Amino acid sequence: MEHATFPPLPLVVICGGTHGNEMSGVYIVREMQKQKVEKAGSVSITTVLSNPRAVEACKRYIDTDLNRCFTDALLSGPITDSAPYELRRAHELNAQFGPKGSEEAVDLLCDLHNTTANMGLSLICYSLDWITLHIYKYIQSKVTSVPVRLIQLTIPISEAYSLESVAKHGFSIEVGPQPGGVLRADIFNIMKEALDLTLEWLQKFNSGSTFEGGEVEAYTLVGNVDYPRDPMTGEITAVVHPQLQDNDFKLLQPGDPTFLLFSGKTVKHEGEELYPFFVNECAYYEKKVAFQLARKITLTFPSISVKLDR
Amino acid sequence: MEHATFPPLPLVVICGGTHGNEMSGVYIVREMQKQKVEKAGSVSITTVLSNPRAVEACKRYIDTDLNRCFTDALLSGPITDSAPYELRRAHELNAQFGPKGSEEAVDLLCDLHNTTANMGLSLICYSLDWITLHIYKYIQSKVTSVPVRLIQLTIPISEAYSLESVAKHGFSIEVGPQPGGVLRADIFNIMKEALDLTLEWLQKFNSGSTFEGGEVEAYTLVGNVDYPRDPMTGEITAVVHPQLQDNDFKLLQPGDPTFLLFSGKTVKHEGEELYPFFVNECAYYEKKVAFQLARKITLTFPSISVKLDR
């Protein structure tokens, strides 16, 4: 692969509280705001609590999941005072940090999330973005306390529904396990480390460093598995099997147990060998997702450096 | 100590969802209701979702914490349609299973709770109740998968604020760690085992078995420790220290770290050696409790059997 150059990345936005009960991001943003962190070398930093009303209520959202509101369709629709709070907020955030897909959009948006699943540190991104791959590789090479993984959502950017999609480049930093409404020191420190490394990489990039090309493993979403449910009431009739619980990213083979029914029976995985993640994530019960399944792929990327003659 | 006899204990109430987002009890009760479990030998079982509206919303409570509504003062006050939902519900539950302190109260009430703290299996009870101590000893002798502990709240029964206090005998079964809104198989199974052993003990007791006296260790609440907070905003300025997190019931000695301030400094425990519990429980942020502290005591109790000539 040939060498690639990109314009400098001076404008960075760090968002916490996109889900109001995911506490690491809320407190990282609050602390940066208290300490008036607005610069890291060449990088200008804007910090935002994306969903202040949900943060205040310590809930994921007030009316609807903010982090599903950033599709082109939702952002281009009309907005009225009676629209769901989060949709109105999505329009505000898009106006402030986008507009999505435009030249005016900020250079990079980093959105901070927690999960109740035992996922360690994951970066989640859309499509193939060499900037994100390089940042991921940088973080992975430095963080030793937990597994660091990359999850790629292969949907067109127009249908990309999450906040980071309004920026030119962006990703979510997802760290778990942490219960909703709880702040754990270990999880906080991992997220802070990932964020500091992101800012460090951006400064090096902007200063003219060349980053070697290479390859990374990534997990690409294949599908969702719902809990077994009562067809009449919709209530779950099973719990994630103890052998799957906490085993995010451990290869699930045909015949491996996935659910323990309240009746005592075991449900087993059928079909392809795949990697489960977001296993028993609190917020996904209502989305009818007990866990997601991914295929492991290898992504190759070129060496990059800044294009200084922008 | 001499031998003691008690009247039979035929009427048992099992409550889940007193806190609507503590899922083990919600699903144990729902499953018992689906399977129409109304008897266990000589024991007549009533199952209840204590706070159905909070269960529906998957929140701890709607207006106020139901499990703080059962003091004599709150139960004897007037109730209007504009009273908080949980206070109205407390009056209903007291009428149904109490009245608290009366001859008509049910024999035993077992209330099912979860915590985000790493507490294993705990029984929580008020004052010295030999029935509860014997059930505790029975559960402790049979459960091997997690530590089993007894927490005693030494406040007068008139000021006892939680649901089980409406019955002649009662306790909470508290199992963790489990995030709010999440159902884990391991935690579910531990709670189910404790409940099954309680019912087994009651049947043996009612059938005339004699239970040997002895002694057990218990933890008696000494006080609460709040998070360090900003005096202006009330916001927390620290997180539970990694050396304290998940170490419920590990003796806290003077000089041991308790909090990690966002500034990077460490706060240390001062004063008496005590045992921390409910460390970083989600629902206690708003109650201004980062963890509770207990002293370890030894409780002695006599052999007991049923008084058959009631």
Coordinates of C-alpha atoms in Angstrom, one line a residue:
Chain A
M1 CA 0.0 0.0 0.0
E2 CA 1.2 3.5 -0.8
H3 CA 1.6 6.2 1.7
A4 CA -1.4 8.4 2.4
T5 CA -1.6 12.0 3.6
F6 CA -4.4 13.8 5.3
P7 CA -5.1 17.4 6.2
P8 CA -4.3 18.3 9.8
L9 CA -6.8 17.5 12.6
P10 CA -6.9 20.5 14.8
L11 CA -10.5 20.4 16.0
V12 CA -11.5 17.6 18.3
V13 CA -14.7 17.1 20.2
I14 CA -15.0 14.8 23.3
C15 CA -18.5 13.8 24.3
G16 CA -19.7 12.2 27.5
G17 CA -23.2 11.5 28.7
T18 CA -24.6 10.7 25.2
H19 CA -26.2 8.0 27.4
G20 CA -26.9 9.7 30.7
N21 CA -26.2 6.8 33.0
E22 CA -22.8 5.8 31.5
M23 CA -20.7 7.5 34.2
S24 CA -17.1 7.4 33.0
G25 CA -17.6 9.7 30.1
V26 CA -19.9 12.0 32.2
Y27 CA -17.1 12.5 34.8
I28 CA -14.2 12.7 32.3
V29 CA -16.0 15.5 30.5
R30 CA -17.0 17.3 33.8
E31 CA -13.5 17.1 35.1
M32 CA -12.0 18.4 31.8
Q33 CA -14.6 21.3 31.9
K34 CA -13.7 22.1 35.6
Q35 CA -10.0 22.1 34.7
K36 CA -10.7 24.2 31.6
V37 CA -8.9 21.7 29.3
E38 CA -9.3 23.4 25.9
K39 CA -5.9 22.6 24.2
A40 CA -3.6 19.7 23.9
G41 CA -0.6 21.1 22.0
S42 CA -1.8 21.7 18.4
V43 CA -5.3 20.2 19.2
S44 CA -8.2 22.4 20.1
I45 CA -10.5 20.5 22.4
T46 CA -14.3 21.0 22.9
T47 CA -15.9 18.9 25.6
V48 CA -19.7 18.3 25.7
L49 CA -22.2 16.5 27.8
S50 CA -24.3 15.4 24.9
N51 CA -27.5 14.6 26.8
P52 CA -27.6 16.9 29.8
R53 CA -31.2 16.1 30.7
A54 CA -30.5 12.4 30.7
V55 CA -27.3 13.0 32.8
E56 CA -29.3 15.0 35.3
A57 CA -31.9 12.1 35.5
C58 CA -29.1 9.5 35.5
K59 CA -31.0 7.6 32.7
R60 CA -29.9 6.4 29.3
Y61 CA -32.3 8.9 27.7
I62 CA -35.4 10.9 28.3
D63 CA -37.6 10.3 25.2
T64 CA -35.5 8.2 22.8
D65 CA -32.0 6.9 22.4
L66 CA -29.9 9.9 21.4
N67 CA -27.2 7.7 19.9
R68 CA -29.7 6.4 17.2
C69 CA -30.7 9.9 16.0
F70 CA -27.8 10.8 13.7
T71 CA -29.0 9.2 10.4
D72 CA -29.3 11.5 7.4
A73 CA -33.0 10.8 7.4
L74 CA -33.5 11.9 11.0
L75 CA -31.1 14.9 10.7
S76 CA -32.7 16.2 7.5
G77 CA -36.3 15.9 8.8
P78 CA -38.2 18.9 10.2
I79 CA -38.0 19.5 13.9
T80 CA -40.8 20.9 16.1
D81 CA -41.1 21.7 19.7
S82 CA -43.0 18.5 20.2
A83 CA -40.3 16.3 18.7
P84 CA -38.6 13.9 21.2
Y85 CA -36.0 15.8 23.3
E86 CA -33.1 13.7 21.9
L87 CA -34.0 14.4 18.3
R88 CA -34.0 18.1 19.0
R89 CA -30.6 17.6 20.8
A90 CA -29.3 15.6 17.8
H91 CA -30.1 18.6 15.5
E92 CA -28.3 20.9 17.9
L93 CA -25.2 18.7 18.1
N94 CA -25.2 18.2 14.3
A95 CA -25.4 22.0 13.8
Q96 CA -22.6 22.5 16.3
F97 CA -20.1 19.8 15.3
G98 CA -21.3 18.9 11.7
P99 CA -23.2 19.3 9.7
K100 CA -22.7 15.6 9.0
G101 CA -20.8 15.0 5.8
S102 CA -19.8 18.7 5.3
E103 CA -16.5 20.5 5.0
E104 CA -17.4 22.5 8.2
A105 CA -17.6 19.4 10.4
V106 CA -15.1 19.0 13.2
D107 CA -12.1 16.9 12.4
L108 CA -12.6 14.2 15.0
L109 CA -15.3 13.3 17.5
C110 CA -14.7 10.9 20.3
D111 CA -17.8 9.7 22.1
L112 CA -17.4 8.0 25.6
H113 CA -19.5 5.0 26.5
N114 CA -19.8 2.3 29.1
T115 CA -21.4 -1.1 28.9
T116 CA -22.4 -3.7 31.5
A117 CA -20.8 -6.3 29.2
N118 CA -17.3 -7.6 30.0
M119 CA -15.9 -6.0 26.8
G120 CA -12.7 -4.4 28.2
L121 CA -11.8 -1.4 25.9
S122 CA -13.4 -1.3 22.5
L123 CA -13.3 1.3 19.8
I124 CA -16.4 1.3 17.6
C125 CA -16.3 2.9 14.2
Y126 CA -18.1 3.0 10.8
S127 CA -16.5 1.9 7.6
L128 CA -12.8 2.1 6.8
D129 CA -11.3 5.2 8.2
W130 CA -7.5 5.1 8.3
I131 CA -7.2 7.8 10.9
T132 CA -9.3 5.7 13.3
L133 CA -7.3 2.6 12.5
H134 CA -4.1 4.4 13.3
I135 CA -5.4 5.7 16.5
Y136 CA -6.7 2.3 17.4
K137 CA -3.3 0.7 16.7
Y138 CA -1.6 3.4 18.8
I139 CA -4.0 2.8 21.8
Q140 CA -3.7 -1.0 21.4
S141 CA 0.1 -0.8 21.5
K142 CA 0.1 1.2 24.7
V143 CA -2.7 -0.2 26.9
T144 CA -1.8 -3.3 28.7
S145 CA -4.3 -3.6 31.5
V146 CA -7.3 -4.9 29.4
P147 CA -7.9 -6.3 26.0
V148 CA -8.3 -3.6 23.3
R149 CA -10.5 -4.4 20.3
L150 CA -11.9 -2.7 17.3
I151 CA -15.5 -3.1 16.2
Q152 CA -16.5 -2.1 12.7
L153 CA -20.1 -1.3 11.8
T154 CA -20.4 -1.8 8.0
I155 CA -23.3 0.4 7.2
P156 CA -23.3 3.4 4.9
I157 CA -22.4 6.7 6.6
S158 CA -25.8 8.1 5.6
E159 CA -27.4 5.4 7.8
A160 CA -24.8 5.7 10.5
Y161 CA -26.9 6.5 13.6
S162 CA -24.5 7.5 16.3
L163 CA -23.0 10.8 17.3
E164 CA -19.5 10.4 16.0
S165 CA -20.8 10.2 12.5
V166 CA -21.3 14.0 12.3
A167 CA -17.6 14.6 12.4
K168 CA -15.0 14.0 9.6
H169 CA -13.5 11.2 11.6
G170 CA -14.7 9.6 14.8
F171 CA -15.3 6.6 17.0
S172 CA -16.9 5.6 20.3
I173 CA -14.7 4.5 23.1
E174 CA -16.7 1.7 24.9
V175 CA -15.4 0.4 28.3
G176 CA -16.9 -2.2 30.5
P177 CA -18.1 -3.9 32.6
Q178 CA -19.6 -1.1 34.6
P179 CA -23.2 -0.9 35.9
G180 CA -25.3 2.0 34.8
G181 CA -25.2 4.9 37.4
V182 CA -22.0 3.6 38.9
L183 CA -18.5 5.1 38.5
R184 CA -15.6 2.6 38.9
A185 CA -12.0 3.8 39.2
D186 CA -10.6 1.0 37.0
I187 CA -13.0 1.7 34.2
F188 CA -12.6 5.4 34.5
N189 CA -8.8 5.1 34.3
I190 CA -8.9 2.9 31.2
M191 CA -11.2 5.3 29.4
K192 CA -9.0 8.3 30.5
E193 CA -5.9 6.4 29.2
A194 CA -7.5 5.7 25.8
L195 CA -8.6 9.4 25.5
D196 CA -5.1 10.7 26.5
L197 CA -3.5 8.4 23.9
T198 CA -5.9 9.7 21.3
L199 CA -4.9 13.3 22.0
E200 CA -1.2 12.3 22.1
W201 CA -1.6 10.6 18.6
L202 CA -3.3 13.7 17.2
Q203 CA -0.6 16.0 18.4
K204 CA 2.1 13.7 16.9
F205 CA 0.1 13.5 13.6
N206 CA -0.4 17.3 13.4
S207 CA 3.4 17.8 14.1
G208 CA 4.3 15.8 11.1
S209 CA 5.1 12.3 12.5
T210 CA 4.8 9.5 10.0
F211 CA 2.8 6.5 11.3
E212 CA 3.8 3.1 9.8
G213 CA 1.2 1.1 7.9
G214 CA 0.3 -2.4 8.9
E215 CA -2.7 -4.5 9.7
V216 CA -5.1 -4.9 12.7
E217 CA -7.8 -7.4 13.6
A218 CA -11.3 -6.1 13.8
Y219 CA -14.7 -7.5 14.6
T220 CA -17.4 -6.7 12.1
L221 CA -21.0 -6.9 13.2
V222 CA -22.9 -9.8 11.6
G223 CA -26.2 -9.8 13.6
N224 CA -28.1 -9.8 16.8
V225 CA -29.5 -12.5 19.0
D226 CA -32.5 -11.8 21.2
Y227 CA -33.4 -13.5 24.4
P228 CA -36.0 -16.3 24.2
R229 CA -39.3 -14.6 24.9
D230 CA -42.9 -15.6 25.7
P231 CA -44.7 -15.1 22.4
M232 CA -47.8 -13.8 24.2
T233 CA -46.3 -11.3 26.7
G234 CA -42.9 -10.6 25.1
E235 CA -41.2 -11.2 28.5
I236 CA -37.9 -13.0 28.5
T237 CA -38.0 -16.7 29.4
A238 CA -34.3 -17.2 29.8
V239 CA -31.1 -15.6 31.0
V240 CA -27.7 -15.5 29.3
H241 CA -26.0 -18.8 30.0
P242 CA -23.3 -18.7 32.7
Q243 CA -20.8 -20.1 30.1
L244 CA -21.5 -17.1 27.8
Q245 CA -21.9 -14.4 30.5
D246 CA -18.7 -12.3 30.7
N247 CA -17.2 -14.2 27.8
D248 CA -17.5 -11.4 25.2
F249 CA -15.2 -12.0 22.2
K250 CA -14.7 -15.7 23.1
L251 CA -15.5 -17.7 19.9
L252 CA -19.0 -19.2 20.0
Q253 CA -19.1 -22.5 18.3
P254 CA -22.1 -24.5 17.2
G255 CA -23.4 -26.4 20.3
D256 CA -22.1 -23.9 22.8
P257 CA -24.7 -22.8 25.4
T258 CA -26.2 -19.4 24.9
F259 CA -29.2 -19.2 27.2
L260 CA -30.5 -20.9 30.3
L261 CA -34.2 -21.0 30.2
F262 CA -36.1 -20.5 33.5
S263 CA -37.5 -24.0 32.8
G264 CA -33.9 -25.3 33.3
K265 CA -33.2 -26.2 29.7
T266 CA -30.2 -24.9 27.8
V267 CA -30.3 -23.2 24.4
K268 CA -27.3 -23.8 22.2
H269 CA -25.6 -21.8 19.4
E270 CA -26.4 -22.9 15.9
G271 CA -24.8 -22.2 12.7
E272 CA -21.5 -20.3 12.0
E273 CA -18.6 -19.9 14.4
L274 CA -18.8 -16.2 15.5
Y275 CA -17.6 -13.8 18.2
P276 CA -20.3 -12.6 20.7
F277 CA -20.1 -9.1 22.2
F278 CA -22.3 -6.7 24.1
V279 CA -23.3 -9.9 26.1
N280 CA -26.1 -9.0 28.5
E281 CA -25.8 -5.3 28.0
C282 CA -28.5 -3.6 30.2
A283 CA -29.8 -1.2 27.6
Y284 CA -30.2 -3.8 25.0
Y285 CA -33.1 -5.7 26.7
E286 CA -35.5 -3.2 25.2
K287 CA -33.8 -3.3 21.8
K288 CA -34.3 -7.1 21.9
V289 CA -30.6 -7.9 21.8
A290 CA -29.1 -10.4 24.3
F291 CA -25.8 -10.3 22.5
Q292 CA -24.3 -9.3 19.1
L293 CA -22.3 -11.5 16.8
A294 CA -19.2 -10.6 14.9
R295 CA -16.8 -12.0 12.4
K296 CA -13.1 -11.4 12.8
I297 CA -11.5 -9.7 9.9
T298 CA -8.1 -8.2 9.1
L299 CA -7.8 -4.6 8.0
T300 CA -4.7 -3.4 6.2
F301 CA -3.8 0.3 6.1
P302 CA -1.1 2.4 4.7
S303 CA 1.4 4.6 6.4
I304 CA 0.1 8.1 6.9
S305 CA 1.2 11.6 7.7
V306 CA -0.2 15.0 7.7
K307 CA -0.6 17.0 4.4
L308 CA 1.0 20.3 5.4
D309 CA 0.3 22.2 2.2
R310 CA -3.5 22.1 2.8
Chain B
M1 CA -29.1 -21.1 76.7
E2 CA -32.3 -23.0 77.1
H3 CA -34.4 -24.4 74.4
A4 CA -37.0 -22.1 72.8
T5 CA -40.3 -22.9 71.1
F6 CA -42.2 -20.9 68.6
P7 CA -45.7 -21.2 67.0
P8 CA -45.7 -22.8 63.5
L9 CA -44.9 -20.6 60.6
P10 CA -47.4 -21.5 57.9
L11 CA -47.8 -18.2 56.1
V12 CA -44.9 -17.0 54.0
V13 CA -44.7 -14.1 51.6
I14 CA -41.9 -13.8 49.0
C15 CA -41.5 -10.3 47.5
G16 CA -39.5 -9.3 44.5
G17 CA -39.3 -5.9 42.7
T18 CA -39.5 -3.9 45.9
H19 CA -36.8 -2.0 43.9
G20 CA -38.0 -2.3 40.3
N21 CA -34.6 -2.6 38.6
E22 CA -33.3 -5.4 40.9
M23 CA -34.0 -8.2 38.4
S24 CA -33.3 -11.5 40.3
G25 CA -36.3 -11.1 42.6
V26 CA -38.5 -9.8 39.8
Y27 CA -37.9 -12.9 37.8
I28 CA -38.0 -15.4 40.7
V29 CA -41.4 -14.0 41.7
R30 CA -42.7 -13.9 38.1
E31 CA -41.6 -17.5 37.5
M32 CA -43.2 -18.7 40.8
Q33 CA -46.4 -17.0 39.7
K34 CA -46.3 -18.5 36.2
Q35 CA -45.8 -22.0 37.8
K36 CA -48.5 -21.3 40.4
V37 CA -46.2 -22.1 43.3
E38 CA -48.5 -21.6 46.3
K39 CA -47.4 -24.4 48.6
A40 CA -44.2 -26.0 49.8
G41 CA -45.4 -28.8 52.0
S42 CA -46.9 -27.2 55.1
V43 CA -46.0 -23.7 54.0
S44 CA -48.5 -21.5 52.2
I45 CA -46.6 -19.2 49.8
T46 CA -47.8 -15.8 48.6
T47 CA -45.6 -14.2 45.9
V48 CA -45.8 -10.4 45.2
L49 CA -44.2 -7.9 43.0
S50 CA -44.0 -5.2 45.6
N51 CA -43.6 -2.2 43.3
P52 CA -45.2 -3.1 40.0
R53 CA -45.0 0.4 38.5
A54 CA -41.3 0.6 39.2
V55 CA -40.8 -2.9 37.7
E56 CA -42.7 -1.8 34.6
A57 CA -40.4 1.2 34.3
C58 CA -37.3 -0.8 35.3
K59 CA -36.4 1.9 37.9
R60 CA -35.7 1.6 41.6
Y61 CA -38.9 3.6 42.4
I62 CA -41.4 6.0 40.9
D63 CA -41.8 8.7 43.5
T64 CA -39.8 7.6 46.6
D65 CA -37.9 4.5 47.8
L66 CA -40.6 2.0 48.8
N67 CA -38.2 0.2 51.1
R68 CA -38.0 3.2 53.3
C69 CA -41.7 3.6 53.8
F70 CA -42.5 1.0 56.5
T71 CA -41.8 2.9 59.7
D72 CA -44.6 3.1 62.2
A73 CA -44.7 6.9 61.6
L74 CA -45.2 6.6 57.8
L75 CA -47.6 3.6 58.1
S76 CA -49.8 5.4 60.7
G77 CA -50.0 8.7 58.9
P78 CA -53.0 9.6 56.7
I79 CA -52.9 8.7 53.0
T80 CA -54.3 10.7 50.2
D81 CA -54.5 10.3 46.4
S82 CA -51.7 12.8 46.1
A83 CA -49.3 10.9 48.4
P84 CA -46.2 9.4 46.7
Y85 CA -47.1 6.2 44.9
E86 CA -44.7 4.1 47.0
L87 CA -46.3 5.4 50.3
R88 CA -49.7 4.4 49.0
R89 CA -48.3 1.0 48.0
A90 CA -46.6 0.6 51.5
H91 CA -50.0 1.1 53.1
E92 CA -51.5 -1.6 50.8
L93 CA -48.7 -4.0 51.5
N94 CA -49.0 -3.4 55.2
A95 CA -52.7 -4.0 55.1
Q96 CA -52.2 -7.2 53.1
F97 CA -49.3 -8.7 55.0
G98 CA -49.3 -6.9 58.4
P99 CA -50.4 -4.9 60.0
K100 CA -46.9 -4.4 61.3
G101 CA -46.6 -5.6 64.9
S102 CA -50.0 -7.3 64.9
E103 CA -51.2 -10.8 65.6
E104 CA -52.6 -10.9 62.0
A105 CA -49.3 -10.3 60.3
V106 CA -47.9 -13.1 58.1
D107 CA -45.4 -15.4 59.8
L108 CA -42.4 -14.7 57.6
L109 CA -41.7 -12.2 54.7
C110 CA -38.6 -12.7 52.5
D111 CA -37.7 -9.7 50.3
L112 CA -35.4 -10.2 47.3
H113 CA -32.8 -7.6 46.5
N114 CA -29.8 -7.1 44.3
T115 CA -26.8 -4.8 44.7
T116 CA -24.1 -3.6 42.4
A117 CA -21.7 -4.2 45.3
N118 CA -19.6 -7.3 45.4
M119 CA -21.4 -8.6 48.5
G120 CA -22.1 -12.3 47.6
L121 CA -25.2 -13.5 49.5
S122 CA -26.2 -11.5 52.5
L123 CA -29.2 -11.8 54.8
I124 CA -30.2 -8.4 56.3
C125 CA -32.5 -8.3 59.4
Y126 CA -33.5 -6.2 62.3
S127 CA -32.8 -6.9 65.9
L128 CA -32.3 -10.4 67.3
D129 CA -34.7 -12.8 65.7
W130 CA -33.9 -16.5 66.5
I131 CA -36.0 -17.7 63.5
T132 CA -33.9 -15.6 61.1
L133 CA -30.7 -16.7 62.8
H134 CA -31.6 -20.3 62.4
I135 CA -32.6 -19.8 58.7
Y136 CA -29.3 -17.9 58.2
K137 CA -27.3 -20.7 59.8
Y138 CA -29.1 -23.3 57.6
I139 CA -28.4 -21.3 54.4
Q140 CA -24.8 -20.7 55.3
S141 CA -24.2 -24.4 55.9
K142 CA -25.5 -25.4 52.5
V143 CA -24.4 -22.6 50.1
T144 CA -20.8 -23.1 49.0
S145 CA -20.5 -21.0 45.8
V146 CA -20.3 -17.6 47.4
P147 CA -19.7 -16.1 50.9
V148 CA -22.9 -16.0 53.0
R149 CA -23.1 -13.2 55.6
L150 CA -25.6 -11.8 58.1
I151 CA -26.1 -8.0 58.5
Q152 CA -28.0 -6.8 61.5
L153 CA -29.6 -3.4 61.7
T154 CA -29.9 -2.4 65.3
I155 CA -32.8 0.0 65.2
P156 CA -36.1 -0.4 67.0
I157 CA -38.8 -2.2 65.0
S158 CA -41.0 0.9 65.1
E159 CA -38.3 2.7 63.1
A160 CA -37.6 -0.3 60.8
Y161 CA -38.2 1.1 57.4
S162 CA -38.1 -1.9 55.1
L163 CA -40.8 -4.2 53.8
E164 CA -40.0 -7.3 55.8
S165 CA -40.7 -5.4 59.0
V166 CA -44.5 -5.8 58.5
A167 CA -44.3 -9.6 59.1
K168 CA -43.8 -11.4 62.4
H169 CA -40.4 -12.6 61.1
G170 CA -38.5 -11.5 58.0
F171 CA -35.3 -10.6 56.3
S172 CA -34.0 -9.4 53.0
I173 CA -31.9 -11.6 50.7
E174 CA -29.4 -9.4 49.1
V175 CA -27.2 -10.8 46.2
G176 CA -24.5 -9.1 44.2
P177 CA -22.8 -7.9 42.2
Q178 CA -25.4 -7.3 39.5
P179 CA -26.0 -4.1 37.5
G180 CA -29.5 -2.6 37.7
G181 CA -31.7 -3.8 34.9
V182 CA -29.6 -6.8 34.2
L183 CA -30.4 -10.5 35.0
R184 CA -27.3 -12.7 35.6
A185 CA -27.7 -16.4 35.7
D186 CA -25.1 -16.8 38.6
I187 CA -26.8 -14.2 40.8
F188 CA -30.3 -15.6 40.0
N189 CA -29.2 -19.1 40.9
I190 CA -27.7 -18.0 44.2
M191 CA -30.9 -16.2 45.2
K192 CA -33.1 -19.1 44.1
E193 CA -30.9 -21.5 46.2
A194 CA -31.2 -19.2 49.3
L195 CA -35.0 -19.0 48.9
D196 CA -35.4 -22.8 48.4
L197 CA -33.3 -23.4 51.5
T198 CA -35.5 -21.0 53.5
L199 CA -38.7 -22.9 52.4
E200 CA -37.0 -26.2 53.2
W201 CA -36.1 -25.0 56.7
L202 CA -39.6 -23.7 57.3
Q203 CA -41.1 -27.1 56.3
K204 CA -38.7 -28.9 58.6
F205 CA -39.5 -26.5 61.4
N206 CA -43.2 -26.9 61.0
S207 CA -42.9 -30.6 60.9
G208 CA -41.3 -30.7 64.4
S209 CA -37.6 -30.8 63.7
T210 CA -35.4 -29.5 66.4
F211 CA -32.6 -27.1 65.3
E212 CA -29.5 -27.0 67.4
G213 CA -28.4 -23.8 69.1
G214 CA -25.1 -22.2 68.5
E215 CA -23.5 -19.0 67.4
V216 CA -23.0 -17.1 64.2
E217 CA -20.9 -14.1 63.2
A218 CA -22.9 -11.1 62.0
Y219 CA -22.1 -7.6 60.8
T220 CA -23.8 -4.8 62.6
L221 CA -24.1 -1.4 60.9
V222 CA -22.0 1.3 62.5
G223 CA -22.3 4.2 60.0
N224 CA -22.1 5.5 56.5
V225 CA -19.3 7.1 54.5
D226 CA -20.2 9.6 51.7
Y227 CA -18.2 10.3 48.6
P228 CA -16.0 13.4 48.8
R229 CA -18.2 16.2 47.2
D230 CA -17.8 19.7 45.9
P231 CA -19.3 21.8 48.7
M232 CA -20.8 24.2 46.2
T233 CA -22.5 21.8 43.7
G234 CA -22.8 18.7 45.7
E235 CA -21.1 16.7 42.9
I236 CA -18.8 13.9 43.8
T237 CA -15.1 14.7 43.5
A238 CA -13.8 11.2 43.8
V239 CA -14.4 7.6 43.0
V240 CA -14.2 4.6 45.3
H241 CA -10.5 3.6 45.5
P242 CA -9.6 0.5 43.4
Q243 CA -8.2 -1.1 46.6
L244 CA -11.7 -0.8 48.2
Q245 CA -13.8 -1.5 45.1
D246 CA -15.2 -5.1 45.1
N247 CA -13.7 -5.7 48.6
D248 CA -16.9 -5.6 50.6
F249 CA -16.4 -7.2 54.1
K250 CA -12.6 -6.9 53.9
L251 CA -11.4 -5.3 57.1
L252 CA -10.7 -1.6 56.5
Q253 CA -7.8 -0.5 58.7
P254 CA -6.6 3.1 59.5
G255 CA -4.6 4.3 56.5
D256 CA -6.2 2.0 54.0
P257 CA -7.3 3.9 50.8
T258 CA -11.0 4.6 50.4
F259 CA -11.3 7.2 47.6
L260 CA -9.3 8.3 44.6
L261 CA -10.0 12.0 44.1
F262 CA -10.2 13.2 40.5
S263 CA -7.3 15.4 41.4
G264 CA -5.2 12.2 41.7
K265 CA -4.9 12.3 45.5
T266 CA -5.9 9.3 47.7
V267 CA -8.3 9.6 50.7
K268 CA -7.5 7.2 53.6
H269 CA -9.6 5.5 56.2
E270 CA -9.3 7.1 59.6
G271 CA -10.3 5.8 63.0
E272 CA -11.5 2.4 64.0
E273 CA -11.0 -0.9 62.1
L274 CA -14.3 -1.7 60.5
Y275 CA -15.8 -3.8 57.7
P276 CA -17.1 -2.0 54.6
F277 CA -20.1 -3.2 52.7
F278 CA -22.5 -1.9 50.0
V279 CA -19.3 -0.5 48.4
N280 CA -20.2 1.7 45.4
E281 CA -23.9 0.6 45.4
C282 CA -25.6 2.4 42.5
A283 CA -28.7 3.5 44.4
Y284 CA -26.8 5.0 47.3
Y285 CA -25.2 7.9 45.4
E286 CA -28.4 9.9 46.0
K287 CA -28.5 8.7 49.6
K288 CA -25.0 10.1 50.0
V289 CA -23.5 6.7 50.9
A290 CA -20.3 5.5 49.2
F291 CA -20.1 2.5 51.5
Q292 CA -21.4 1.4 54.9
L293 CA -19.3 0.3 57.8
A294 CA -19.9 -2.6 60.2
R295 CA -18.5 -4.2 63.3
K296 CA -18.3 -7.9 63.5
I297 CA -20.2 -9.5 66.4
T298 CA -21.1 -13.0 67.5
L299 CA -24.7 -13.9 68.1
T300 CA -25.6 -16.8 70.3
F301 CA -29.0 -18.5 69.9
P302 CA -30.7 -21.4 71.6
S303 CA -32.0 -24.6 70.0
I304 CA -35.5 -24.2 68.8
S305 CA -38.5 -26.2 67.7
V306 CA -42.1 -25.7 66.9
K307 CA -44.7 -25.2 69.7
L308 CA -47.4 -27.6 68.5
D309 CA -50.0 -26.8 71.1
R310 CA -50.5 -23.3 69.8

